mmCIF file of C-alpha atoms in Angstrom:
data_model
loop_
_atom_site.group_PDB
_atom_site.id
_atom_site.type_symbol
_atom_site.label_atom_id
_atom_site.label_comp_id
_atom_site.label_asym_id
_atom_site.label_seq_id
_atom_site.Cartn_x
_atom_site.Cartn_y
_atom_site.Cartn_z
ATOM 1 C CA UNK R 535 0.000 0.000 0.000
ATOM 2 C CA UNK R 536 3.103 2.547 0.694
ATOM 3 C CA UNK R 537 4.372 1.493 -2.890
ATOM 4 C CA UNK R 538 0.963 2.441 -3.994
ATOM 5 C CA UNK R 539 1.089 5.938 -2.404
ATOM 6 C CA UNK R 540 3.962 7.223 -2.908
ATOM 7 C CA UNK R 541 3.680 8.516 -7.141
ATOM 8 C CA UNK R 542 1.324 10.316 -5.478
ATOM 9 C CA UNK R 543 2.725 11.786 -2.974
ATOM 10 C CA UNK R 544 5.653 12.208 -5.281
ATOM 11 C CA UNK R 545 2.557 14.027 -7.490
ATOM 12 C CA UNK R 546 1.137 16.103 -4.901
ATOM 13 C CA UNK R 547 4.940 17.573 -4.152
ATOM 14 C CA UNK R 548 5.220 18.563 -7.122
ATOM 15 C CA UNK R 549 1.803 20.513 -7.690
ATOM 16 C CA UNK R 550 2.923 21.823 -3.805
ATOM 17 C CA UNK R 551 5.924 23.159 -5.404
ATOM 18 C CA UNK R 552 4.672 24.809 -9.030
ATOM 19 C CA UNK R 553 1.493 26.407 -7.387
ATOM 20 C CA UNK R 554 4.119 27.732 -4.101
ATOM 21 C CA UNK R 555 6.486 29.425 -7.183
ATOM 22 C CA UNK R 556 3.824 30.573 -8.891
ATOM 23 C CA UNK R 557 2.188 32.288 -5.689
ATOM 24 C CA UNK R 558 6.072 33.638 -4.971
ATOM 25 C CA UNK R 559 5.935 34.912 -8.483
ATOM 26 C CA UNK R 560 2.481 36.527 -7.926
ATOM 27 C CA UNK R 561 3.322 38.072 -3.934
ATOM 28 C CA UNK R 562 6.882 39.568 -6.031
ATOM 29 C CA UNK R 563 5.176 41.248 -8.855
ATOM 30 C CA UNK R 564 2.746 42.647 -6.542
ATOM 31 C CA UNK R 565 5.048 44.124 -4.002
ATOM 32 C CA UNK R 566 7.132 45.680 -6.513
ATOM 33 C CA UNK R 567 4.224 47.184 -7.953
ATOM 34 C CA UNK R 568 3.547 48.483 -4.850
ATOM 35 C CA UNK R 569 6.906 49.971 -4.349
ATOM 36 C CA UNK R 570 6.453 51.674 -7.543
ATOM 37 C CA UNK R 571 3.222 53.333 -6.744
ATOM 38 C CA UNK R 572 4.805 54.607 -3.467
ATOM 39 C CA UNK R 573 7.841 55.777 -4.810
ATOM 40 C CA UNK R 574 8.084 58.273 -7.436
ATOM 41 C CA UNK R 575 11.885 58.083 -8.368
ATOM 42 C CA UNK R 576 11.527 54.305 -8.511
ATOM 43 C CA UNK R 577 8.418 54.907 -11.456
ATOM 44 C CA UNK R 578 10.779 57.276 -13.209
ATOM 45 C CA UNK R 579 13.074 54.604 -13.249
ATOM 46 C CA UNK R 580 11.287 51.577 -14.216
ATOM 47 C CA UNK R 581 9.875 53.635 -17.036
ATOM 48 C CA UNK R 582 13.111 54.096 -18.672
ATOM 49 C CA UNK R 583 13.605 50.065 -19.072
ATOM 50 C CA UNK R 584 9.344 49.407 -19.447
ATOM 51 C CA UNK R 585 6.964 48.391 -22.183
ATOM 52 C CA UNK R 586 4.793 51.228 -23.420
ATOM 53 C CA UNK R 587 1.448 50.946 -24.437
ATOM 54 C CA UNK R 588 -0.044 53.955 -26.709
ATOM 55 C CA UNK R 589 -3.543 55.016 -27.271
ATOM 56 C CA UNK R 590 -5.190 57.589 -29.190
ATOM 57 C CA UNK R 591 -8.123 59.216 -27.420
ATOM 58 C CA UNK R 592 -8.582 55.904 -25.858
ATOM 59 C CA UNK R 593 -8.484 53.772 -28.715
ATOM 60 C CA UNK R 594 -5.239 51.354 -27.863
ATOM 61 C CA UNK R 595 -2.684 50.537 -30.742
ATOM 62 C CA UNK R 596 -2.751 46.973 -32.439
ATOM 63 C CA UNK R 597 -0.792 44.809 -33.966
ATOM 64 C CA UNK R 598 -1.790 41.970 -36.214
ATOM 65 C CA UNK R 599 -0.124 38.548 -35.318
ATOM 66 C CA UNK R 600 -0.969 35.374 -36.678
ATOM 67 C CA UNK R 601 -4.615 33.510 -37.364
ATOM 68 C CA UNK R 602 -6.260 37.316 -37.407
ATOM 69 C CA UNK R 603 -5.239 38.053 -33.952
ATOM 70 C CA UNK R 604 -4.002 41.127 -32.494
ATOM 71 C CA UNK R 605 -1.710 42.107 -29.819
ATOM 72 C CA UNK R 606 -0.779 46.068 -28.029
ATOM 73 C CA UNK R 607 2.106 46.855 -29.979
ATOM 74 C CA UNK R 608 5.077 46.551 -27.341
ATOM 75 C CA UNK R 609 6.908 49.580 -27.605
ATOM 76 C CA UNK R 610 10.074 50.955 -25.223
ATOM 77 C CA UNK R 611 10.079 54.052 -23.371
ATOM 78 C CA UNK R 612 12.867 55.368 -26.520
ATOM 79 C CA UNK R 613 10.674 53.862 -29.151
ATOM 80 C CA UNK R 614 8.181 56.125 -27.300
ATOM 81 C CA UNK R 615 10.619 59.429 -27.158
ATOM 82 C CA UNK R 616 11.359 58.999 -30.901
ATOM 83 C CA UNK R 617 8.095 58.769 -32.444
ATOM 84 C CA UNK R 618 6.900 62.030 -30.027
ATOM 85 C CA UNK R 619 9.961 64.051 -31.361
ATOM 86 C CA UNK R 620 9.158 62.797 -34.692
ATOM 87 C CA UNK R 621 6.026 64.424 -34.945
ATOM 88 C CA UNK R 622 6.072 67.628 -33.191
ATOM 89 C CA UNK R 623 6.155 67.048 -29.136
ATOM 90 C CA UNK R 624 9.316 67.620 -26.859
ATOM 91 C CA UNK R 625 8.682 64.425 -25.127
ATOM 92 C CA UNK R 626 7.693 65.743 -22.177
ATOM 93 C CA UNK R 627 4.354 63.737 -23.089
ATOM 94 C CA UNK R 628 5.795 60.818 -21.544
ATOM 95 C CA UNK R 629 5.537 62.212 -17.990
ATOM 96 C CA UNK R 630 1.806 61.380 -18.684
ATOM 97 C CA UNK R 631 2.127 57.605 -19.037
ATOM 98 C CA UNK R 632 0.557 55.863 -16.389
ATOM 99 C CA UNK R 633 1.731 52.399 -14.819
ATOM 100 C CA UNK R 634 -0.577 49.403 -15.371
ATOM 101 C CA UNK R 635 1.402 46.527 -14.419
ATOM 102 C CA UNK R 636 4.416 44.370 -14.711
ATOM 103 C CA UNK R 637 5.204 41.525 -16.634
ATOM 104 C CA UNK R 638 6.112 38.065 -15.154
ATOM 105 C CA UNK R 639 9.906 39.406 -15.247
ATOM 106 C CA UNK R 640 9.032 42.018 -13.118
ATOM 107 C CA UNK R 641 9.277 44.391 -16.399
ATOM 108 C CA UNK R 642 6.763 47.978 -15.496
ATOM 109 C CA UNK R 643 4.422 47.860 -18.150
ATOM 110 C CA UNK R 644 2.973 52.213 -18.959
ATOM 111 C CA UNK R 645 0.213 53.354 -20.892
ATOM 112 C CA UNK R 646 0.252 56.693 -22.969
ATOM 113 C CA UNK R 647 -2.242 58.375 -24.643
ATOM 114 C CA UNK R 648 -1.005 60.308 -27.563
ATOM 115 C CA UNK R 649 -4.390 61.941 -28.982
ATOM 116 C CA UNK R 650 -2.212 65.047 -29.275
ATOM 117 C CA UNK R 651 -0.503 63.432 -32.440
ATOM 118 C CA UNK R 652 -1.618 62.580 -35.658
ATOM 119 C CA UNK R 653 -3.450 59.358 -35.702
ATOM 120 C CA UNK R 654 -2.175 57.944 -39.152
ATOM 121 C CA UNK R 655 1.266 59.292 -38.776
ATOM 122 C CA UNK R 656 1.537 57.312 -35.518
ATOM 123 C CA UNK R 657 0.250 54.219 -36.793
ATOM 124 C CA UNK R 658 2.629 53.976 -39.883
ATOM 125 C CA UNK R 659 5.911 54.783 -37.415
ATOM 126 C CA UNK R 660 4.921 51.633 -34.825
ATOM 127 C CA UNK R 661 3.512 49.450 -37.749
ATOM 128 C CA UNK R 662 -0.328 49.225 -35.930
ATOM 129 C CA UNK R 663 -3.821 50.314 -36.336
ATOM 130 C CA UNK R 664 -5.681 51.986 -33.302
ATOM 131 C CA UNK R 665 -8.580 49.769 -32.951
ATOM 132 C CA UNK R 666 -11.849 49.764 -31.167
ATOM 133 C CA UNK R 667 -11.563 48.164 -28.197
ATOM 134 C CA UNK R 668 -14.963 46.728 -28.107
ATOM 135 C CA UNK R 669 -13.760 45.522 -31.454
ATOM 136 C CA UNK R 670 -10.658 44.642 -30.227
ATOM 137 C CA UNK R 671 -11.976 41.897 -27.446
ATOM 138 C CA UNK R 672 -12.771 39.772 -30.543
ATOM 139 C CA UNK R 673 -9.329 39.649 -32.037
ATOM 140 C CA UNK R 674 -6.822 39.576 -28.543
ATOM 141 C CA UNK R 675 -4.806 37.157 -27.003
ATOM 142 C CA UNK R 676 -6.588 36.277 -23.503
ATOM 143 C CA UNK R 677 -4.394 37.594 -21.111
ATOM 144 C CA UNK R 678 -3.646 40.712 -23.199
ATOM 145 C CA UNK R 679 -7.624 42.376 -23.055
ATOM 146 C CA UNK R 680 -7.749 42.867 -19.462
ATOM 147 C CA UNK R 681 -4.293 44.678 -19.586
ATOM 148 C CA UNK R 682 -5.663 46.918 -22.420
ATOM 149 C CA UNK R 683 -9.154 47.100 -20.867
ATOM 150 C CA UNK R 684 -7.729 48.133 -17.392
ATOM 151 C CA UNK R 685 -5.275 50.959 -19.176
ATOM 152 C CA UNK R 686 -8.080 52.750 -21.004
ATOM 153 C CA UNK R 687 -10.101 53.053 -17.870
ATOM 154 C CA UNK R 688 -7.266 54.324 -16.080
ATOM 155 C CA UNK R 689 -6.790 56.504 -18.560
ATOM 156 C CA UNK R 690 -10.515 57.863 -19.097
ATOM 157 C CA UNK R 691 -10.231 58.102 -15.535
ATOM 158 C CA UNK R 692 -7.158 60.588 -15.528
ATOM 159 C CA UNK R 693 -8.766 62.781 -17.899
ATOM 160 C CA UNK R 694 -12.220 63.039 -16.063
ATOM 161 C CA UNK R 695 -10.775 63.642 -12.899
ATOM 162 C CA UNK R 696 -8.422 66.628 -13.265
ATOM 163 C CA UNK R 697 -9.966 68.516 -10.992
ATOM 164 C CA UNK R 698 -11.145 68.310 -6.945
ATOM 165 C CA UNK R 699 -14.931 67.866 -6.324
ATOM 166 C CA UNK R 700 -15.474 69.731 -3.171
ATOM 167 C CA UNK R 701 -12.264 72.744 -4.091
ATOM 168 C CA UNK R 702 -12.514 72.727 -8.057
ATOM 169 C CA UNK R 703 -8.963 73.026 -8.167
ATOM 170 C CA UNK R 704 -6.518 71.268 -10.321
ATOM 171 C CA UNK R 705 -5.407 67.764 -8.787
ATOM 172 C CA UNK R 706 -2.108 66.584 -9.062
ATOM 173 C CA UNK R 707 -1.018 62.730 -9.895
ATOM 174 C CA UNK R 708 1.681 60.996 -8.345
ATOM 175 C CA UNK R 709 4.008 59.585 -10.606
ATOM 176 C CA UNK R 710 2.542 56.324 -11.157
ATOM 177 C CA UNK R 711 -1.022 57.674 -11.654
ATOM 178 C CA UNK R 712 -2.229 55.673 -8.642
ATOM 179 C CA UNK R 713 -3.782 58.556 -7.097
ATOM 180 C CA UNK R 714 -4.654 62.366 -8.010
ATOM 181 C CA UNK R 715 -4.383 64.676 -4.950
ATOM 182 C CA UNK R 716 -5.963 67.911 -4.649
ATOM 183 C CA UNK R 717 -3.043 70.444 -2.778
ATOM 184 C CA UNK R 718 -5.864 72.594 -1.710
ATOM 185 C CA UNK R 719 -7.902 70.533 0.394
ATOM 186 C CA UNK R 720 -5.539 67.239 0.623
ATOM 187 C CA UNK R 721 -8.154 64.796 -0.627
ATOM 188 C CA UNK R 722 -7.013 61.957 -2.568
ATOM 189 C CA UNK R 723 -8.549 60.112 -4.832
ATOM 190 C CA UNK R 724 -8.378 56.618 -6.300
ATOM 191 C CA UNK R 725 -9.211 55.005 -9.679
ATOM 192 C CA UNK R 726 -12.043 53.233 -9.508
ATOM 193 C CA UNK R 727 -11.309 50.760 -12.492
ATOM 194 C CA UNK R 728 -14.351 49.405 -14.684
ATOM 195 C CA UNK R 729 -14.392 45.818 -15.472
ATOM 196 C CA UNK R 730 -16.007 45.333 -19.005
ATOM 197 C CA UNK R 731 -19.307 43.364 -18.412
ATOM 198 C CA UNK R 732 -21.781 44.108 -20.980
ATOM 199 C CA UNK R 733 -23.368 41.187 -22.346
ATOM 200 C CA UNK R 734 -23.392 40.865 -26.191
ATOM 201 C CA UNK R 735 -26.712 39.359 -28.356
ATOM 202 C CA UNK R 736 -25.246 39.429 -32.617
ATOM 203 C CA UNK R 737 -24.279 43.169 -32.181
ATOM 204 C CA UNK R 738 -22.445 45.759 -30.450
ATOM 205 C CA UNK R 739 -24.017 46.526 -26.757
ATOM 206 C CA UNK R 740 -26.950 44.336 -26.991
ATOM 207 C CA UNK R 741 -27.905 42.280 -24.449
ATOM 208 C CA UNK R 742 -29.331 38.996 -23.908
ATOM 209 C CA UNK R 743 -32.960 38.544 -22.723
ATOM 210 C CA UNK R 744 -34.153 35.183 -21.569
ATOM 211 C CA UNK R 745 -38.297 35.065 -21.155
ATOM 212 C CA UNK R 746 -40.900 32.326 -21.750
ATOM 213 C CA UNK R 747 -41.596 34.816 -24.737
ATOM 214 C CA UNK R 748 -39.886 36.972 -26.151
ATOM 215 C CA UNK R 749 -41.148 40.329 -26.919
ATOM 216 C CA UNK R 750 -38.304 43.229 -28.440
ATOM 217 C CA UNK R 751 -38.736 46.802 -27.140
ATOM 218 C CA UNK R 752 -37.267 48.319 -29.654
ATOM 219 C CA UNK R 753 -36.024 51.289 -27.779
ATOM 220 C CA UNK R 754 -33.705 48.908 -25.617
ATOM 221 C CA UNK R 755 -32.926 45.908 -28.078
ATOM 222 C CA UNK R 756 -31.803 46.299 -31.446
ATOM 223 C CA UNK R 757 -33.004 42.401 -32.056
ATOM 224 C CA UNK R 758 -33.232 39.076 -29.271
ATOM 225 C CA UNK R 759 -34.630 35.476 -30.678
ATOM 226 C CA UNK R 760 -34.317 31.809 -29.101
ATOM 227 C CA UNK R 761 -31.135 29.487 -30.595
ATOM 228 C CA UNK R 762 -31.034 26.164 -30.202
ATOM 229 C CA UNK R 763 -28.026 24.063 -28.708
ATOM 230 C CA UNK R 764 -26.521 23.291 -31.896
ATOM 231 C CA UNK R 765 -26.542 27.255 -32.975
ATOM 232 C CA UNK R 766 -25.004 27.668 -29.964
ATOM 233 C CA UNK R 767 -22.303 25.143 -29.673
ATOM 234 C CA UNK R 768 -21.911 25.952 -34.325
ATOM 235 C CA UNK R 769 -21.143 29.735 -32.403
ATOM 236 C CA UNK R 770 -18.440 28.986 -29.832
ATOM 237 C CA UNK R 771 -16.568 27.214 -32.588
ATOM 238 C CA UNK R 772 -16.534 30.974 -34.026
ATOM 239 C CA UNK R 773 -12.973 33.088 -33.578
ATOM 240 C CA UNK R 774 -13.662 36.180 -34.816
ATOM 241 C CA UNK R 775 -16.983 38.256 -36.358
ATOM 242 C CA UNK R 776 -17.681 38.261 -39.702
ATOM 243 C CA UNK R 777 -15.929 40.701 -41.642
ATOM 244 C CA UNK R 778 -17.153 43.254 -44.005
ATOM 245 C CA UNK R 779 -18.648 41.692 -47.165
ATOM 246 C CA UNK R 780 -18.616 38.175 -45.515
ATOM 247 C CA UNK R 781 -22.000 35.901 -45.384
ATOM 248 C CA UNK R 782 -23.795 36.919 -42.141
ATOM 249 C CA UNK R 783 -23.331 34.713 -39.293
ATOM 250 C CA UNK R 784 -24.334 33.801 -35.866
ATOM 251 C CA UNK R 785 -21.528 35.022 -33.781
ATOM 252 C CA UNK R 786 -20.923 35.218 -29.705
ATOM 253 C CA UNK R 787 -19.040 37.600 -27.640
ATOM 254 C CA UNK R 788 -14.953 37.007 -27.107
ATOM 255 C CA UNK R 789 -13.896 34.866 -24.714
ATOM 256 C CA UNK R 790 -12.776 36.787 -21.723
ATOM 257 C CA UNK R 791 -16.624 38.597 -22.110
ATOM 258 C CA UNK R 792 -18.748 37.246 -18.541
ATOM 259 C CA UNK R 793 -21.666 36.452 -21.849
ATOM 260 C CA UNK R 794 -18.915 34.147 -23.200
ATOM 261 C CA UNK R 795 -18.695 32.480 -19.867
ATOM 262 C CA UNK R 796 -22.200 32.698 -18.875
ATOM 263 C CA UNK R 797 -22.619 30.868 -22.419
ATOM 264 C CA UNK R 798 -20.395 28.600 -22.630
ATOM 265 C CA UNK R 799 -21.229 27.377 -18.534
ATOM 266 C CA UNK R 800 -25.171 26.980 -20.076
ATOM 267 C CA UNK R 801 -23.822 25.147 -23.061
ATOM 268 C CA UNK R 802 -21.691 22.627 -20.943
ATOM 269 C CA UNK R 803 -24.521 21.648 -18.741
ATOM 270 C CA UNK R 804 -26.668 20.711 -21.500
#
């Protein structure tokens, strides 16, 4: 019976030891993220050896990669320097990007939004496309749309919140744009990050309705009908929407959507 045991307990070590370096891993990033929100000179820093991500009035720069995906278009914090001096800013624009993470090397990962530039010069120097990003959750990598998703709320939220509530007066960010603090009255505030939720029904911002009947208001649904199991499981073999000029199809929302999940969990336990 010991003979028996012990693979497994040989297997259970192991597990023991990949999930304890991949909580180390985690607990690392974390606190040096941390240590970069708390200390400016560290941001400044880390910035100069980061990945920069650019936006245009929100809209993140893309990449194609292969099988009609796309991926943020990994730039360095010169890339970043050249292509502002290139078309008319001192580079003192980069003092704006805003810390979103780190990568599992412990390499700072900014955000920038450069809506000041020219949109097509931009995208012909870094060889992207500034994309949609409700289009864009169709055509990135998993673990890339919540890093996108979370830098275009923190920056809409930088832009909306210049300025103190109760004072009106102009609030300063700390370096890594963790906080805005109004010098006047001292009140700091915090980024309140949106996580994307909406569920999706064959086009943009629909949602779906489930009724014994189904009756369309047409002033909240643009169009809801019933689909059978096999439309549904025909769907989630689906990678990408249609594009323009193709035959319509039946096609659900990307896979890190909560209606992908809520889908696909209804699907399984048919």
């Amino acid at each position: 019976m010991v003979a028996l045991l012990r693979p497994l307990r040989i297997l259970l070590s192991v597990r023991h030891c990949v999930l304890t370096r991949c909580c180390s891993g985690f607990v690392s990033r974390m606190r040096y993220l941390n240590r970069l929100k708390e200390d400016d000179e560290a941001c400044s820093a880390a910035l100069q050896n980061s990945t920069v991500f650019l936006f245009h009035r929100l809209v993140p720069l893309l990449q194609s990669r292969d099988r009609g995906t796309f991926s943020p278009v990994p730039l360095t914090c010169s890339d970043v320097q050249s292509v502002l001096r290139k078309f008319g800013s001192d580079g003192s624009l980069l003092k704006e990007s805003i810390l979103i993470g780190c990568s599992e090397q412990n390499q700072a990962q900014f955000c920038l939004d450069v809506g000041e530039l020219d949109q097509a010069a931009v995208e012909e120097e870094c060889n992207g496309t500034f994309m949609d990003l409700r289009k864009a959750f169709f055509l990135l990598n998993g673990p890339e749309a919540p890093l996108v998703a979370k830098a275009q709320s923190l920056l809409r939220w930088h832009q909306s919140n210049k300025f103190c509530g109760a004072t009106g007066q102009l609030t300063q960010r700390n370096r890594a744009g963790s906080q805005r603090v109004c010098s006047s009255s001292s009140i700091i505030y915090y980024p309140k990050v949106r996580v994307w939720r909406k569920l999706f029904a064959g086009r943009w911002q629909r949602r779906w309705v489930w009724r014994s009947r189904v009756n369309v208001d047409q002033s909240e649904l643009e169009d809801a009908r019933w689909f059978t199991l096999e439309e549904i499981i025909s769907a989630l073999q689906v990678e990408a929407p249609p594009r323009r000029g193709d035959q319509p199809t039946f096609w659900l929302p990307p896979k890190h959507a909560l209606a992908n999940r809520l889908i696909t969990e209804w699907t399984d336990h048919q």
